[in-house]
Short mmCIF file of C-alpha atoms in Angstrom, two decimals:
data_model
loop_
_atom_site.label_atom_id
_atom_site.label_comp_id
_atom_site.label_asym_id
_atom_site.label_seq_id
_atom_site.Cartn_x
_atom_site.Cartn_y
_atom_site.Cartn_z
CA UNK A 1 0.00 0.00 0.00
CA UNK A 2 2.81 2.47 0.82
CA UNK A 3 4.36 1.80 -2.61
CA UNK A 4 0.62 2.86 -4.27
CA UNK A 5 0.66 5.90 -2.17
CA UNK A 6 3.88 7.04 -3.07
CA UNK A 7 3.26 6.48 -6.51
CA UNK A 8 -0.13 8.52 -6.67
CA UNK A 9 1.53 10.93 -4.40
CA UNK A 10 4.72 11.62 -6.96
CA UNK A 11 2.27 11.68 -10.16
CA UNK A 12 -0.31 13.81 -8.34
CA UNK A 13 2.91 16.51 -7.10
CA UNK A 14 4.96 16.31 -9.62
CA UNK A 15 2.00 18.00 -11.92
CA UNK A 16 0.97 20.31 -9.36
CA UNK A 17 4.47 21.61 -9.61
CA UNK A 18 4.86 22.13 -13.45
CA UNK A 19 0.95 23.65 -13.48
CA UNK A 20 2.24 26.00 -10.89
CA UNK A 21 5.44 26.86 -12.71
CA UNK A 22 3.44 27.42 -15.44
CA UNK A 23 0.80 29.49 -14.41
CA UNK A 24 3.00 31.89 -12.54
CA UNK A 25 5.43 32.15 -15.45
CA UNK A 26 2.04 32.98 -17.93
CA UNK A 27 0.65 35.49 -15.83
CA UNK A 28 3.91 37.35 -14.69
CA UNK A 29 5.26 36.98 -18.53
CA UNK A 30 1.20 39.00 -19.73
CA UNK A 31 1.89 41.46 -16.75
CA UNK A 32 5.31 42.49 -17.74
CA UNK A 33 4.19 42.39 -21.39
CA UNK A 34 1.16 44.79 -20.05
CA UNK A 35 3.27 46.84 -18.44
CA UNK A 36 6.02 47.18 -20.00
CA UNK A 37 5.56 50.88 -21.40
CA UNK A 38 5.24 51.94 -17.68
CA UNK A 39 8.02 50.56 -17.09
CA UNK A 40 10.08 51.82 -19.68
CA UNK A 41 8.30 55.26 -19.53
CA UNK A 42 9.36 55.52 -15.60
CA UNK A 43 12.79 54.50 -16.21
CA UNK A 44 11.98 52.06 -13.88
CA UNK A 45 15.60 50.04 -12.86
CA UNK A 46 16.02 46.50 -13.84
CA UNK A 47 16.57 45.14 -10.53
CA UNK A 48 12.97 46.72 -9.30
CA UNK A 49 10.97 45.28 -11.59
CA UNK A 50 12.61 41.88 -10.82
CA UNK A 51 11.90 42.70 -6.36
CA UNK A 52 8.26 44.05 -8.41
CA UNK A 53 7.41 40.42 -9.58
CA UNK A 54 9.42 38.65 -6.70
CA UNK A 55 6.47 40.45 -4.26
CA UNK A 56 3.95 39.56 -6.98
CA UNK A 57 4.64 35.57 -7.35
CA UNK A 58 3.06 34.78 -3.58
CA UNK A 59 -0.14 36.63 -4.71
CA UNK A 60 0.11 33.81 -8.24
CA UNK A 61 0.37 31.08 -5.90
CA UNK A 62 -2.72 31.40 -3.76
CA UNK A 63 -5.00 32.90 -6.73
CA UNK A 64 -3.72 29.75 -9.09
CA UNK A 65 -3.16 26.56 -6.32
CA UNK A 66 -6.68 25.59 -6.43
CA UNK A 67 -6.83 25.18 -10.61
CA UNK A 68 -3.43 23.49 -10.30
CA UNK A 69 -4.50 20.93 -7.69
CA UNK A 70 -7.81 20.52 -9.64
CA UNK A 71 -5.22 20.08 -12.68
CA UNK A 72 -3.20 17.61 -11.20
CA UNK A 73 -5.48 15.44 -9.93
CA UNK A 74 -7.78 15.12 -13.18
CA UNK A 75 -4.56 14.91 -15.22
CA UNK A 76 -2.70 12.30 -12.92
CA UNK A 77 -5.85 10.07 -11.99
CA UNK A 78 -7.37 10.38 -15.49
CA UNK A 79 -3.61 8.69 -17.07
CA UNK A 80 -3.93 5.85 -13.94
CA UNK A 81 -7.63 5.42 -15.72
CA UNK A 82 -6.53 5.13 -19.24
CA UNK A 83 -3.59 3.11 -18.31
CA UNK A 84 -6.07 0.73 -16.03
CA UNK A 85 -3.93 1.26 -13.62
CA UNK A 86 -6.84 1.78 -11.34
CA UNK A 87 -8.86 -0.82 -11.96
CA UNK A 88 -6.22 -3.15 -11.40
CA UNK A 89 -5.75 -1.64 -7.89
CA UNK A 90 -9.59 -2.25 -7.23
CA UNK A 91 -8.67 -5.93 -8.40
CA UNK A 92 -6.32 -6.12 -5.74
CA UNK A 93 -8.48 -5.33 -3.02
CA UNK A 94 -8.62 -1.44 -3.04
CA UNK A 95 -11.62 -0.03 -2.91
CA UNK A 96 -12.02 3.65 -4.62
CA UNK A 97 -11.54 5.36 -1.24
CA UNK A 98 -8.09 3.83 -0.67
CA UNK A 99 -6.79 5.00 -3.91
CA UNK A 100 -7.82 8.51 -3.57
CA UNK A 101 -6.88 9.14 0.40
CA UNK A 102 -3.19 9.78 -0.78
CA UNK A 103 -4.77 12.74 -3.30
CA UNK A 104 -7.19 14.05 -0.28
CA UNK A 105 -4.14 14.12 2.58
CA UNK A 106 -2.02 15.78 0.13
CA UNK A 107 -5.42 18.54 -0.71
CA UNK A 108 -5.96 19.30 2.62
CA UNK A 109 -2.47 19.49 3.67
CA UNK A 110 -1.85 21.73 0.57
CA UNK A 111 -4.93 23.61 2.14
CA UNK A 112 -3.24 24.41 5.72
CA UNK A 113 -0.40 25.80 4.11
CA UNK A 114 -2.00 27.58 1.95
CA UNK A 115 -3.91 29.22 5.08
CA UNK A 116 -0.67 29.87 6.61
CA UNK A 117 0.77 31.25 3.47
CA UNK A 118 -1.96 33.75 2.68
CA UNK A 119 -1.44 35.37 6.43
CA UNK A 120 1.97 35.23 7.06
CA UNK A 121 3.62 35.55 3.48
CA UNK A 122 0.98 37.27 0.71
CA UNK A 123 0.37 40.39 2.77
CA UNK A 124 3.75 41.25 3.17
CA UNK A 125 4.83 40.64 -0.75
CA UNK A 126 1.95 42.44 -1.52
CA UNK A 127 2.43 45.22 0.87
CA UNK A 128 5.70 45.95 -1.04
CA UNK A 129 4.51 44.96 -4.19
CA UNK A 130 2.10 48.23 -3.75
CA UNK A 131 5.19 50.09 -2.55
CA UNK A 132 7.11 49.95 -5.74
CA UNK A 133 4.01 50.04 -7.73
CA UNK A 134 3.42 53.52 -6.15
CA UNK A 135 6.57 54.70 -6.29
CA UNK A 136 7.76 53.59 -9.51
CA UNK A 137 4.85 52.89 -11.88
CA UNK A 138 2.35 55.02 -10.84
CA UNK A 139 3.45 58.01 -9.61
CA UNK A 140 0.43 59.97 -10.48
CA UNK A 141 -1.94 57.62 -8.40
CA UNK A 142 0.71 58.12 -5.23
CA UNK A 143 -1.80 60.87 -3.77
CA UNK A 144 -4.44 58.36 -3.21
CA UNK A 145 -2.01 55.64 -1.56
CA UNK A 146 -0.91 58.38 0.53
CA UNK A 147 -3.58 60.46 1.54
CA UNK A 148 -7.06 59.79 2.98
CA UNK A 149 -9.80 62.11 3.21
CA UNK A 150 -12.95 62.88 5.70
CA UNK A 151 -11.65 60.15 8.45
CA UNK A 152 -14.09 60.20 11.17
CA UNK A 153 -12.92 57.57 13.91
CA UNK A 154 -13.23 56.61 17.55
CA UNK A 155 -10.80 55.26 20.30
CA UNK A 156 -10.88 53.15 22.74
CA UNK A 157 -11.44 55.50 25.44
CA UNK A 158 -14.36 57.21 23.70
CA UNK A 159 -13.00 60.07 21.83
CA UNK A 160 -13.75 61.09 18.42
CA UNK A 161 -11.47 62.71 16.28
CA UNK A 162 -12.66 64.19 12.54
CA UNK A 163 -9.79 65.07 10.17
CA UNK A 164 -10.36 66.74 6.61
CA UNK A 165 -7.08 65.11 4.82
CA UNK A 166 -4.74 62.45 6.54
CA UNK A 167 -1.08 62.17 5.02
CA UNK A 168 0.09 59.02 5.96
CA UNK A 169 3.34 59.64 4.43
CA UNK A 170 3.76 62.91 6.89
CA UNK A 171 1.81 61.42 9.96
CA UNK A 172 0.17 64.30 9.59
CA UNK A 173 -3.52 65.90 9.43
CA UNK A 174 -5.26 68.99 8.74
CA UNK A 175 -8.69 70.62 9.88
CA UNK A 176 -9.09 68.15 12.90
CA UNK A 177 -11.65 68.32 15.36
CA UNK A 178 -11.61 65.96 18.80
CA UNK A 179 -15.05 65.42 20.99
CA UNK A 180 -14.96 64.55 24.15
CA UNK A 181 -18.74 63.17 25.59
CA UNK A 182 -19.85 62.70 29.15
CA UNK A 183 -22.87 59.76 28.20
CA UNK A 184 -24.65 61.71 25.03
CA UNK A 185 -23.48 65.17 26.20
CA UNK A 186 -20.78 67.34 24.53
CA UNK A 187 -18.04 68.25 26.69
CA UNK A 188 -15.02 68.97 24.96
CA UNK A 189 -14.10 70.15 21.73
CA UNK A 190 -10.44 70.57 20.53
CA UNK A 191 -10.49 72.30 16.85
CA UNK A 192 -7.03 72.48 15.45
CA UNK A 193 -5.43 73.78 11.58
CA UNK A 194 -3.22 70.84 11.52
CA UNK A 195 -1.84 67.81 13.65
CA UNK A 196 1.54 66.35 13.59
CA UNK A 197 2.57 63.07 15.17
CA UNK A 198 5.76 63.74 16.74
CA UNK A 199 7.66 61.58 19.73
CA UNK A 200 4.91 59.15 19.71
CA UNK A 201 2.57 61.89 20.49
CA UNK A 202 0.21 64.23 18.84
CA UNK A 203 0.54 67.81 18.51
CA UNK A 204 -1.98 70.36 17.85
CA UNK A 205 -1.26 73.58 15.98
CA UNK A 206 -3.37 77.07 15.87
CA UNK A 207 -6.89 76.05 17.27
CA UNK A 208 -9.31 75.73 20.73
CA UNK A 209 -10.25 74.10 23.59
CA UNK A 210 -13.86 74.73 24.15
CA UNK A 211 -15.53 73.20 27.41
CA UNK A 212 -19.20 73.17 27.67
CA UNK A 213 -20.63 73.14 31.08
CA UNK A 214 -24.12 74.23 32.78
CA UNK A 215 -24.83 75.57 29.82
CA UNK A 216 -21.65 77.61 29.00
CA UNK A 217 -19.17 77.78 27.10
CA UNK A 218 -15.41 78.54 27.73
CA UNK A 219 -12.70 78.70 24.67
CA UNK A 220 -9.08 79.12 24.88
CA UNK A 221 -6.95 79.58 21.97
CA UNK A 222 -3.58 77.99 21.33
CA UNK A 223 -0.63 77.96 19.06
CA UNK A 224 0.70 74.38 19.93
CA UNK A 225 -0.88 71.49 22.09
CA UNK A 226 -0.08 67.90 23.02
CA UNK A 227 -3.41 65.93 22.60
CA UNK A 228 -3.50 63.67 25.95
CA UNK A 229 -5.39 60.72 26.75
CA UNK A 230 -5.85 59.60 22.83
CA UNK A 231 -4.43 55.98 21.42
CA UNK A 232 -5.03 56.09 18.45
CA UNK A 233 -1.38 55.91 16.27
CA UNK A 234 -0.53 56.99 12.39
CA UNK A 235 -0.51 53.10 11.97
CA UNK A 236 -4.38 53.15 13.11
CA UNK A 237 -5.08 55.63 10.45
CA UNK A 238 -3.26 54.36 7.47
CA UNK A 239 -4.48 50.87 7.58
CA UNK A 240 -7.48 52.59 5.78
CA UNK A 241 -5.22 52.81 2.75
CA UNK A 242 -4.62 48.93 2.71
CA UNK A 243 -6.50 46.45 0.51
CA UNK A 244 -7.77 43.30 2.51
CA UNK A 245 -4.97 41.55 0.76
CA UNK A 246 -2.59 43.95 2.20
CA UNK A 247 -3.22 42.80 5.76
CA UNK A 248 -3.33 39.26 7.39
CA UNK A 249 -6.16 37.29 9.07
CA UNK A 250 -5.21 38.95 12.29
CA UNK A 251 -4.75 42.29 10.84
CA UNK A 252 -7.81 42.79 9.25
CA UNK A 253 -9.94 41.67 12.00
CA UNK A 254 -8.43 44.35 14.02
CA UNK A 255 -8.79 46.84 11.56
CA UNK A 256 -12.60 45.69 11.78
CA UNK A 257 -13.24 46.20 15.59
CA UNK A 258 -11.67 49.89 14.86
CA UNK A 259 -14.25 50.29 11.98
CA UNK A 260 -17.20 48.79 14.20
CA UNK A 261 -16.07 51.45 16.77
CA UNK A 262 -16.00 54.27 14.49
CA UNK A 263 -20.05 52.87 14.04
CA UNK A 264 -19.15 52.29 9.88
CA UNK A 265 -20.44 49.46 8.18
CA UNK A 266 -18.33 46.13 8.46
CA UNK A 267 -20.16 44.28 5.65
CA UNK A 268 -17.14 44.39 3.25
CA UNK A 269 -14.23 44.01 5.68
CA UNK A 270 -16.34 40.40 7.71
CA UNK A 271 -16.74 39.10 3.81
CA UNK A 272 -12.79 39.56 3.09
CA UNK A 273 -11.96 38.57 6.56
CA UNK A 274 -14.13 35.49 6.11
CA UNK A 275 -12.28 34.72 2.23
CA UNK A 276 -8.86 34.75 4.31
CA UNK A 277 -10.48 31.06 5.41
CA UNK A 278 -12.51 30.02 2.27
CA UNK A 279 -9.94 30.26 -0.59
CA UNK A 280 -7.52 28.44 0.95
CA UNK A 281 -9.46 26.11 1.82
CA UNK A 282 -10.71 25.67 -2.35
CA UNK A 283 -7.24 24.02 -3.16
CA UNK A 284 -9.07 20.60 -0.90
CA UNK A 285 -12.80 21.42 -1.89
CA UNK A 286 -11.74 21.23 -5.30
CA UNK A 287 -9.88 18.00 -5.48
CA UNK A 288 -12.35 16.65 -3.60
CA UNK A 289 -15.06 17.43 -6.26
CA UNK A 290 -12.41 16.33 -9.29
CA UNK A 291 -10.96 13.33 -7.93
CA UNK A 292 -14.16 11.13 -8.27
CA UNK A 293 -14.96 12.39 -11.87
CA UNK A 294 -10.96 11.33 -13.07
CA UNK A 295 -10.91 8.15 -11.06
CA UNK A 296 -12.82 6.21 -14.02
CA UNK A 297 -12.05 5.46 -16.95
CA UNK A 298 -13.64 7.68 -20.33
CA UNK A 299 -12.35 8.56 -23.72
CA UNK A 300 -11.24 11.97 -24.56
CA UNK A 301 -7.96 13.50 -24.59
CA UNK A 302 -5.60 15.53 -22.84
CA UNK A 303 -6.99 18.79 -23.54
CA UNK A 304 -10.73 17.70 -22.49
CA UNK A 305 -9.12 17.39 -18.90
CA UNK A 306 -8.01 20.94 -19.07
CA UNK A 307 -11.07 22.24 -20.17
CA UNK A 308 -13.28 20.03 -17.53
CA UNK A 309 -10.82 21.60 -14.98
CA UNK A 310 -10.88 25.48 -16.54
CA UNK A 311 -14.59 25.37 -16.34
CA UNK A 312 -14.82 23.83 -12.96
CA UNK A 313 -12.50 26.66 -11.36
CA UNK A 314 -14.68 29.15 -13.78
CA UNK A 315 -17.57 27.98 -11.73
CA UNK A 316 -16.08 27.97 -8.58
CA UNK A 317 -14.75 31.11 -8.68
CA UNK A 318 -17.73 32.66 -10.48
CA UNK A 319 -19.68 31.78 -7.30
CA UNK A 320 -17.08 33.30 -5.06
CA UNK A 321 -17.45 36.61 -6.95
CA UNK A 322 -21.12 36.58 -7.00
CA UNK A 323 -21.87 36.12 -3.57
CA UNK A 324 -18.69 38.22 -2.43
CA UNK A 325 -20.11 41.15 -4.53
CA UNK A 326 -23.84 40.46 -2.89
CA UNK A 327 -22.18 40.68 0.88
CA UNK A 328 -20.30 43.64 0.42
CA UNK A 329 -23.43 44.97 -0.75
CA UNK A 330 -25.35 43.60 2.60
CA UNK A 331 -27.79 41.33 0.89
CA UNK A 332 -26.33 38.23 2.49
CA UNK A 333 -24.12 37.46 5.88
CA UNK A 334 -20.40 38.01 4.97
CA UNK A 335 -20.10 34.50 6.85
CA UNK A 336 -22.29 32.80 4.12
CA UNK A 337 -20.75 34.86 1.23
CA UNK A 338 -17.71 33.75 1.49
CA UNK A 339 -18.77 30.04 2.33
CA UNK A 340 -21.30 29.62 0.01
CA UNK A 341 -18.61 27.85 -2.82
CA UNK A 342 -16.96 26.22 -0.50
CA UNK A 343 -20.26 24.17 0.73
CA UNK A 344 -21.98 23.67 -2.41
CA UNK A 345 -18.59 22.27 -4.20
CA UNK A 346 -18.25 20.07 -0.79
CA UNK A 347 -21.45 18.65 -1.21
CA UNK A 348 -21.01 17.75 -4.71
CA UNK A 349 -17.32 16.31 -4.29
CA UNK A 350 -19.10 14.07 -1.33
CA UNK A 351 -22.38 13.10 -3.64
CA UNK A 352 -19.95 12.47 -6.39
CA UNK A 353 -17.21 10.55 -4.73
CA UNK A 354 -20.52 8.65 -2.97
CA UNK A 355 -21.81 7.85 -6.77
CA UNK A 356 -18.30 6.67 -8.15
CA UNK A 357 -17.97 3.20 -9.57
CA UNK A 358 -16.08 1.69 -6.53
#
């Protein structure tokens, strides 16, 4: 048995490999080809563009495992079939189960560290993928990277702070206001030109204090002032300029409870926070729905594997995008839209794996 498993085991990596050679050397091969002209027209050095697609390959990997495990096992179960290969190991004693567990350990495996790739690797490349994309290619667009406007947030102590423009290149804000409540009442208001964090601190410039009490009102002016009592850093502010694929599982949840504080609307953050665990997670849902259908024997060639296994990811993915798009929206629970594939491809890989010839 341990000789069978190897041997499905080598035929099922070994063509997981090439796929994923393959794919990543297509799409980075269209994107230079794309891009090219940007490059060239930004003088962009040689040795950037190669760090450019270095940061870009993790992102390849996650987006393309899944089609290359679905590849891989159609391909290297569907030559076993046509060799007969497999139904001699059922006339040994194997039953259909046997024969695939090898594929299915390998899937789910392939699954975990995908998971752990997509939170500890991906957001980093692609963190300084967006660096030297910014700074490099699209110089023009750097202004939005860098600057956000009308943040309205809240910290943990209560406070909320207002800013018309945040440069997170300058730590830096202008037109900020801070409120201070006692329950639903006003009590202080600090209005400020600009803010500058400085020494770990912020500092106010050219505004005032105004307290509200029994009815009054007392305003002081001043030219420079340390805002006390207030946690919330640069860091805090900026992650509003990442993507979700920018930050990691823990990250991005984070990043939510700040949101939820603030009072915005979480929809869109829960449904990416919730595809951090789906799409990894496709690489074993999709095996498990291919495996079955190569496992038996059937005429057509090569190429009608590939195109069984482009229009299965098609679908898969197609649903991901659909029901994303619907819970970012707030039509559905961001738990169920970015579940949703996941379950109905499970089902069918167990109803289909439950209907194969044994």
């Amino acid at each position: 048995m341990k000789i069978l498993d190897r041997y499905i085991s080598r035929q099922f990596i070994g063509i997981v490999l090439f796929a994923l050679l393959a794919f990543i050397t297509l799409f980075v091969v269209v994107d230079l080809v794309e891009k090219m002209d940007n490059f060239i027209g930004s003088d962009v050095p040689k040795h950037i563009i190669g760090l450019y697609y270095l940061y870009t390959i993790p992102y390849y990997i996650v987006l393309t495992l899944p089609i290359a495990m679905l590849l891989a096992s159609l391909f290297s179960l569907g030559n076993m079939a046509r060799r007969n290969e497999i139904i001699v190991m059922k006339a040994a004693g194997m039953s259909l189960n046997r024969i695939l567990f090898p594929v299915f350990i390998i899937a789910f495996l392939t699954s975990l560290g995908s998971l752990a790739f997509s939170e500890y690797v991906m957001p980093r490349a692609t963190e300084k993928r967006e660096i030297i994309n910014n700074e490099y290619i699209e110089k023009d667009k750097q202004l939005w990277r860098t600057r956000i406007d009308n943040v309205y947030m809240k910290d943990p102590s209560g406070k909320q702070i207002s800013i018309f423009h945040f440069y997170a290149s300058k730590n830096s804000g202008d037109k900020v206001s801070v409120k201070e409540f006692k329950g639903e009442t006003l009590a202080k208001r600090i209005d400020a030109r600009k803010m500058v964090w400085s020494d770990s601190v912020w500092i106010l410039y050219d505004g005032y204090v105004r307290e509200f009490a029994s009815d009054q009102e007392i305003a002081q002016p001043f030219s420079e002032k340390i805002l006390t009592n207030f946690s919330l850093t640069p860091t805090d502010l900026s992650k509003v300029l990442k993507k979700a694929e920018e930050m990691s599982f823990a990250e991005l949840k984070e990043f939510i409870e700040k949101v939820r504080l603030n009072g915005g609307d979480t929809n869109r953050w829960m449904v990416d926070l919730y595809l951090k665990l789906s799409i990894p997670f496709a690489s074993f849902i999709i095996v498990l729905f291919g495996a079955p259908l190569a496992s038996h024997k059937r005429r057509g060639s090569a190429m009608t594997g590939f195109g069984i296994s482009l229009a299965i990811c098609f679908i898969y993915f197609g649903i991901v995008k659909t029901f994303q798009t619907l819970g970012h929206n707030g039509h559905i629970s961001p738990f169920f839209a970015a579940w949703i594939a996941n379950i109905i491809f499970g089902i069918g890989g167990v109803i289909t794996l439950i209907k194969a010839p044994k």
